[in-house]
Short mmCIF file of C-alpha atoms and ligand atoms in Angstrom, two decimals:
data_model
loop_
_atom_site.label_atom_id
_atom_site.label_comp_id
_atom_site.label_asym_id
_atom_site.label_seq_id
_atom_site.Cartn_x
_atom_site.Cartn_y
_atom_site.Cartn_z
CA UNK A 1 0.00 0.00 0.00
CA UNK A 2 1.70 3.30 -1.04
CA UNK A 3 2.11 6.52 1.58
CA UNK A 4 -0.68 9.09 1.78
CA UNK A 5 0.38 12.64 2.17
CA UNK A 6 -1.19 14.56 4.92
CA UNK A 7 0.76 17.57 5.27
CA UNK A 8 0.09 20.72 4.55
CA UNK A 9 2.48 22.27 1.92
CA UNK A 10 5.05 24.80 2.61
CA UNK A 11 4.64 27.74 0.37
CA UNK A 12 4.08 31.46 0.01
CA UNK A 13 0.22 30.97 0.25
CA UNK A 14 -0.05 29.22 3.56
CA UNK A 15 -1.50 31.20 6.67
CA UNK A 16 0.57 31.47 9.51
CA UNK A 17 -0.45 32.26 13.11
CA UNK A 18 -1.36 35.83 13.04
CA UNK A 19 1.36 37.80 14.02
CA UNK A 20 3.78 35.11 13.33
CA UNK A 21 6.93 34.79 11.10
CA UNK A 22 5.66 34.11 8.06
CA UNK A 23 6.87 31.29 5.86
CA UNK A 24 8.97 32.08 2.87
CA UNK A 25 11.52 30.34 0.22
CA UNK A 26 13.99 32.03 -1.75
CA UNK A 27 17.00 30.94 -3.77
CA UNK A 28 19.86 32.83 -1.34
CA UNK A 29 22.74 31.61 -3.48
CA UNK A 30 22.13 30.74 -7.24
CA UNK A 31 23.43 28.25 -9.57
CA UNK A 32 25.05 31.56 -11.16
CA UNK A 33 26.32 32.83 -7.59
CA UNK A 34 28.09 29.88 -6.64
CA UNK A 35 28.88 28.40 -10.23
CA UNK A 36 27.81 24.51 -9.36
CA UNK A 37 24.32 24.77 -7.27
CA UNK A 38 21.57 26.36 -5.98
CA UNK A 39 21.49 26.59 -2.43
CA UNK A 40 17.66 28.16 -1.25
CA UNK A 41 16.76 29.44 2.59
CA UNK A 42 13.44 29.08 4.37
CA UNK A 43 12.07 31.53 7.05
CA UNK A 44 9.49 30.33 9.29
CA UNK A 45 7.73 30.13 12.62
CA UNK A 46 7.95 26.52 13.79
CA UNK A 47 4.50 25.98 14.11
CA UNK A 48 3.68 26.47 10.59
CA UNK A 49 1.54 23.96 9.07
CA UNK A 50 2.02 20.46 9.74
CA UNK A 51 4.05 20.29 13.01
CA UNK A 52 4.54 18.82 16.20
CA UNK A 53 4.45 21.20 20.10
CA UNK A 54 7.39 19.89 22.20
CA UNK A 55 6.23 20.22 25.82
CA UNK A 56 8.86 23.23 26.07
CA UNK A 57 6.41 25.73 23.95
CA UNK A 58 3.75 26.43 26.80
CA UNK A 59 5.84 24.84 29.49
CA UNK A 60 9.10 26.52 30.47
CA UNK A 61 10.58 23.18 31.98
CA UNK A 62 9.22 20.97 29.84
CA UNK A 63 11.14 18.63 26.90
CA UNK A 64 12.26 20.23 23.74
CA UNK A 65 12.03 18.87 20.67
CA UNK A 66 15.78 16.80 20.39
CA UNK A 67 14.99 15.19 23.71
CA UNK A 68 11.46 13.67 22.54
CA UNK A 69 11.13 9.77 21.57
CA UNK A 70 11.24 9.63 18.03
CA UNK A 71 9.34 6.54 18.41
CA UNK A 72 6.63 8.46 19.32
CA UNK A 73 6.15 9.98 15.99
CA UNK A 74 6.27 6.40 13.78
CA UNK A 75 3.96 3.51 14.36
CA UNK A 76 0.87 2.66 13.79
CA UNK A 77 -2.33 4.92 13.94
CA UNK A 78 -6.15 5.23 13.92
CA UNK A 79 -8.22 7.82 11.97
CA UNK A 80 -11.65 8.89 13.09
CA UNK A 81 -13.81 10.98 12.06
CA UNK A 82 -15.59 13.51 14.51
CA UNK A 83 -16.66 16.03 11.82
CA UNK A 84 -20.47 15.57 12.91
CA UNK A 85 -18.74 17.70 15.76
CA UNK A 86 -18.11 21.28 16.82
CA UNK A 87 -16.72 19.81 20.11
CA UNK A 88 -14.96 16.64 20.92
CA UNK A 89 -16.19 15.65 24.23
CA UNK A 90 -15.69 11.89 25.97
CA UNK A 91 -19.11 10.95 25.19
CA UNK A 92 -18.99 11.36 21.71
CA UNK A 93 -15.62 9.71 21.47
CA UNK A 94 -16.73 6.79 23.63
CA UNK A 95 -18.93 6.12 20.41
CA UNK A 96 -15.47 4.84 18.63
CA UNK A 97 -13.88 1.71 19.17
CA UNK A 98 -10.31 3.34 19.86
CA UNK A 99 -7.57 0.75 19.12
CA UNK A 100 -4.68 0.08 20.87
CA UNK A 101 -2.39 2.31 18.34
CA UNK A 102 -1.06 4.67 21.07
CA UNK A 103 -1.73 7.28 18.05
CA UNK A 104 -4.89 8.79 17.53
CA UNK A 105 -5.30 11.08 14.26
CA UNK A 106 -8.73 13.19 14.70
CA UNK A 107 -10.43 14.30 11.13
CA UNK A 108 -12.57 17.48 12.61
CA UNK A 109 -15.70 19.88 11.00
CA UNK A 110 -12.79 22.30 9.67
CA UNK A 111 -12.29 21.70 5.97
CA UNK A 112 -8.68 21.61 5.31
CA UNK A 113 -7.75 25.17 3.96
CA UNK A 114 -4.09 25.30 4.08
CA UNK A 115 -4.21 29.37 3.16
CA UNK A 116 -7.15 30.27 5.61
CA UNK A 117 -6.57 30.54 9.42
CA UNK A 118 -9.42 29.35 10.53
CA UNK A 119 -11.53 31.64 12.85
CA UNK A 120 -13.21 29.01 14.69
CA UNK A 121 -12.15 25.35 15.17
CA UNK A 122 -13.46 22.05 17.27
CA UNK A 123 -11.41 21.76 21.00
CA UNK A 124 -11.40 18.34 23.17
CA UNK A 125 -13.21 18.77 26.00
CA UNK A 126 -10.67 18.06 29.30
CA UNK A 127 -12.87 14.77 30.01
CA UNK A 128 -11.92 13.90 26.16
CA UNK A 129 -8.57 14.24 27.19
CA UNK A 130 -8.56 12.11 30.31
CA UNK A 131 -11.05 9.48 28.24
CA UNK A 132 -7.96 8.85 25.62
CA UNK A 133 -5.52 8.88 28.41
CA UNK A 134 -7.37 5.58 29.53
CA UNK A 135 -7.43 4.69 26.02
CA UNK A 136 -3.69 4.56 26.32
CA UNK A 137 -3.03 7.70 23.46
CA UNK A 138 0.49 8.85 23.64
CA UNK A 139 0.25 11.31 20.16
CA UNK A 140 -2.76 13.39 19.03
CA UNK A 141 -3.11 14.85 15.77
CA UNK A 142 -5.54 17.50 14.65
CA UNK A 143 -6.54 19.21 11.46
CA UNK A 144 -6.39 22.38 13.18
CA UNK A 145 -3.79 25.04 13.71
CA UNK A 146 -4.38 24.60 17.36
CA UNK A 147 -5.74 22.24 20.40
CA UNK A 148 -6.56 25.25 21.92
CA UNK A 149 -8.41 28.44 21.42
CA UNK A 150 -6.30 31.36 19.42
CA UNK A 151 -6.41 33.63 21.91
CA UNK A 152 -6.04 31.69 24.81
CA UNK A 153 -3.25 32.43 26.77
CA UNK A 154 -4.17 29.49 29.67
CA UNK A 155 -3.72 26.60 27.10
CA UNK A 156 -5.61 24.15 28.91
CA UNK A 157 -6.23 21.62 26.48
CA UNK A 158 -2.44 22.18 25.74
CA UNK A 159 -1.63 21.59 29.66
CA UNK A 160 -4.13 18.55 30.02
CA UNK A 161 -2.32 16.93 26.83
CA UNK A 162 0.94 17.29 28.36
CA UNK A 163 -0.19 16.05 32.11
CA UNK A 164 -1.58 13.18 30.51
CA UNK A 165 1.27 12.40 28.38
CA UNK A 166 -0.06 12.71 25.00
CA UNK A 167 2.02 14.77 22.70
CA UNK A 168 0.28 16.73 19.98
CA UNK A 169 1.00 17.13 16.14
CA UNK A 170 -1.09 20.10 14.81
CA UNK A 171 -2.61 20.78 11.15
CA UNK A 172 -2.84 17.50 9.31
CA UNK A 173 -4.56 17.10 6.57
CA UNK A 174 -7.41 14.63 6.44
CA UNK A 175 -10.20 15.19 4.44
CA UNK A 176 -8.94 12.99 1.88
CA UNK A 177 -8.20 10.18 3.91
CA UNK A 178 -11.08 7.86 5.57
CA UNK A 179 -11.12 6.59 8.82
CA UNK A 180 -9.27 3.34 9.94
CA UNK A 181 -6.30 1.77 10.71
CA UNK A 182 -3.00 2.99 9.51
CA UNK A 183 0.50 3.20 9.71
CA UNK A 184 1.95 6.96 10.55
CA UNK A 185 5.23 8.67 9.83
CA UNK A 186 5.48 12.54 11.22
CA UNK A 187 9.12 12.60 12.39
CA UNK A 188 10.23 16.63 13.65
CA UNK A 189 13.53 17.33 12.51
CA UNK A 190 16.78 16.95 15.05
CA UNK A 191 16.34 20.84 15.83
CA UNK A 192 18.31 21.34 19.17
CA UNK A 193 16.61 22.95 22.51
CA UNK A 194 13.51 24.13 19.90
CA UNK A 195 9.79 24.52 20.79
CA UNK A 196 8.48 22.82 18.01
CA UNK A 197 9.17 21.29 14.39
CA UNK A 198 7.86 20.97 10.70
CA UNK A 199 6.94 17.45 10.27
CA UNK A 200 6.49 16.04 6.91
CA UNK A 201 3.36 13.55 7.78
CA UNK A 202 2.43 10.34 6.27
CA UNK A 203 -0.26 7.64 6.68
CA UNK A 204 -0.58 3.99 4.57
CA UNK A 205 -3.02 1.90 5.24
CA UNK A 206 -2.81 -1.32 7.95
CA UNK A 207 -3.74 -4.50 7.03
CA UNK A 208 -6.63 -5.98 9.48
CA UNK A 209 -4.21 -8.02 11.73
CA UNK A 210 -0.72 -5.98 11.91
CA UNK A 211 -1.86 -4.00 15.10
N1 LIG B 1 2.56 30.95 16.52
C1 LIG B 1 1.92 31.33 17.65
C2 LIG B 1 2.04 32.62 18.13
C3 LIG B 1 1.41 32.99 19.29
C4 LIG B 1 0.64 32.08 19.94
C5 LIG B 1 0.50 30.82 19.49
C6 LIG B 1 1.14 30.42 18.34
C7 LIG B 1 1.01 29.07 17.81
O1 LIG B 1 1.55 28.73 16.80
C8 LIG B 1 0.19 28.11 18.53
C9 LIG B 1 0.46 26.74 18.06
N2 LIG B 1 0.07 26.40 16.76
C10 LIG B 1 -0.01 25.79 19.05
O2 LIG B 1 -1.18 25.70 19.36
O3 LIG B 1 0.83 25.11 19.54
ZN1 LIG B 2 2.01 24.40 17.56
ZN1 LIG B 3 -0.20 23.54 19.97
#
């Protein structure tokens, strides 16, 4: 089964947070300038589309990003689709059978619009949170630019995550995918002491019995 893409792709058009370092791509040194290659530079905040939150972005003591498992970030995974939903609460996701992946990929109401930030997006409620902590999740992944409101300067759904050890992986991409089983592959890069990382993120389907 071949690799489904469910990034979002890096380019001029994509919204940023607002306020945010924007992303952008240029060609510093050209094939002309340096007579053998072109060698191009990237600007961007780290939690431009597809990426992962080491515990260190809303918690001043908490992991960065080299000192996180890369295990955590490759394995297998379930999609499931809570679109119905404008918020995820425990009840609703007590509905799914949630399998023993450790990695739980959530396909929301917000239609993936890699160059819109969205105004409004679905949040776990706290008892969602504590409900996939008993389902043994260790990564989260949304299809929204955030866990947590925009403006919220708390982050509780950030906090709860993080005290319940599930690590998070914001703005995937899955309205072309449908739910199931599936392998994932969202590795951040090897970025010493940082806050968060680009992640290019993958799914292929599992076959019924390689759980
Ligand atoms: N760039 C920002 C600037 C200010 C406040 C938050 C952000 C975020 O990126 C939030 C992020 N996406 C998050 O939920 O982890
Ligand atoms: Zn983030
Ligand atoms: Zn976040």
């Amino acid at each position: 089964m071949s690799w489904i893409d469910i990034s979002q792709p890096l380019n001029h058009q994509i919204a940023g947070w607002p306020g945010d370092t924007r992303f952008a791509y240029k060609v510093e040194y050209s094939k002309k300038d340096t007579g053998s290659v072109n060698i191009g530079k990237i600007t961007m905040s780290l939690h431009t589309g597809t990426h992962i939150d080491a515990p260190y972005h809303f918690d001043e003591s908490g992991a960065r990003v080299d000192e996180l498992d890369v295990n955590l970030y490759i394995g297998p995974c379930q999609v499931i689709d809570v679109s119905e939903f404008q918020e995820i609460t425990a009840d609703l996701l007590s509905h799914f059978t949630i399998n023993k992946s450790s990695r739980l990929l959530l396909k929301t109401a917000l239609p993936n619009d890699p160059t819109i930030f969205p105004d409004v997006f679905p949040l776990l409620t706290i008892k969602a949170i504590d409900y996939l902590k008993d389902q043994g999740i260790k990564l989260l992944g949304v299809d929204t630019p955030s866990v947590d409101l925009p403006d919220s300067k708390q982050l509780p759904i950030h906090h709860h995550l993080h005290q319940s050890g599930i690590h998070i992986l914001e703005n995937v991409m899955l309205d072309h995918v449908e739910p199931g089983d599936y392998e994932l592959s969202a590795l951040p890069l090897a970025i010493s002491d940082a806050d968060g990382s680009p992640v290019r993120a993958v799914i292929r389907p599992l076959k019924g019995d390689s759980l």
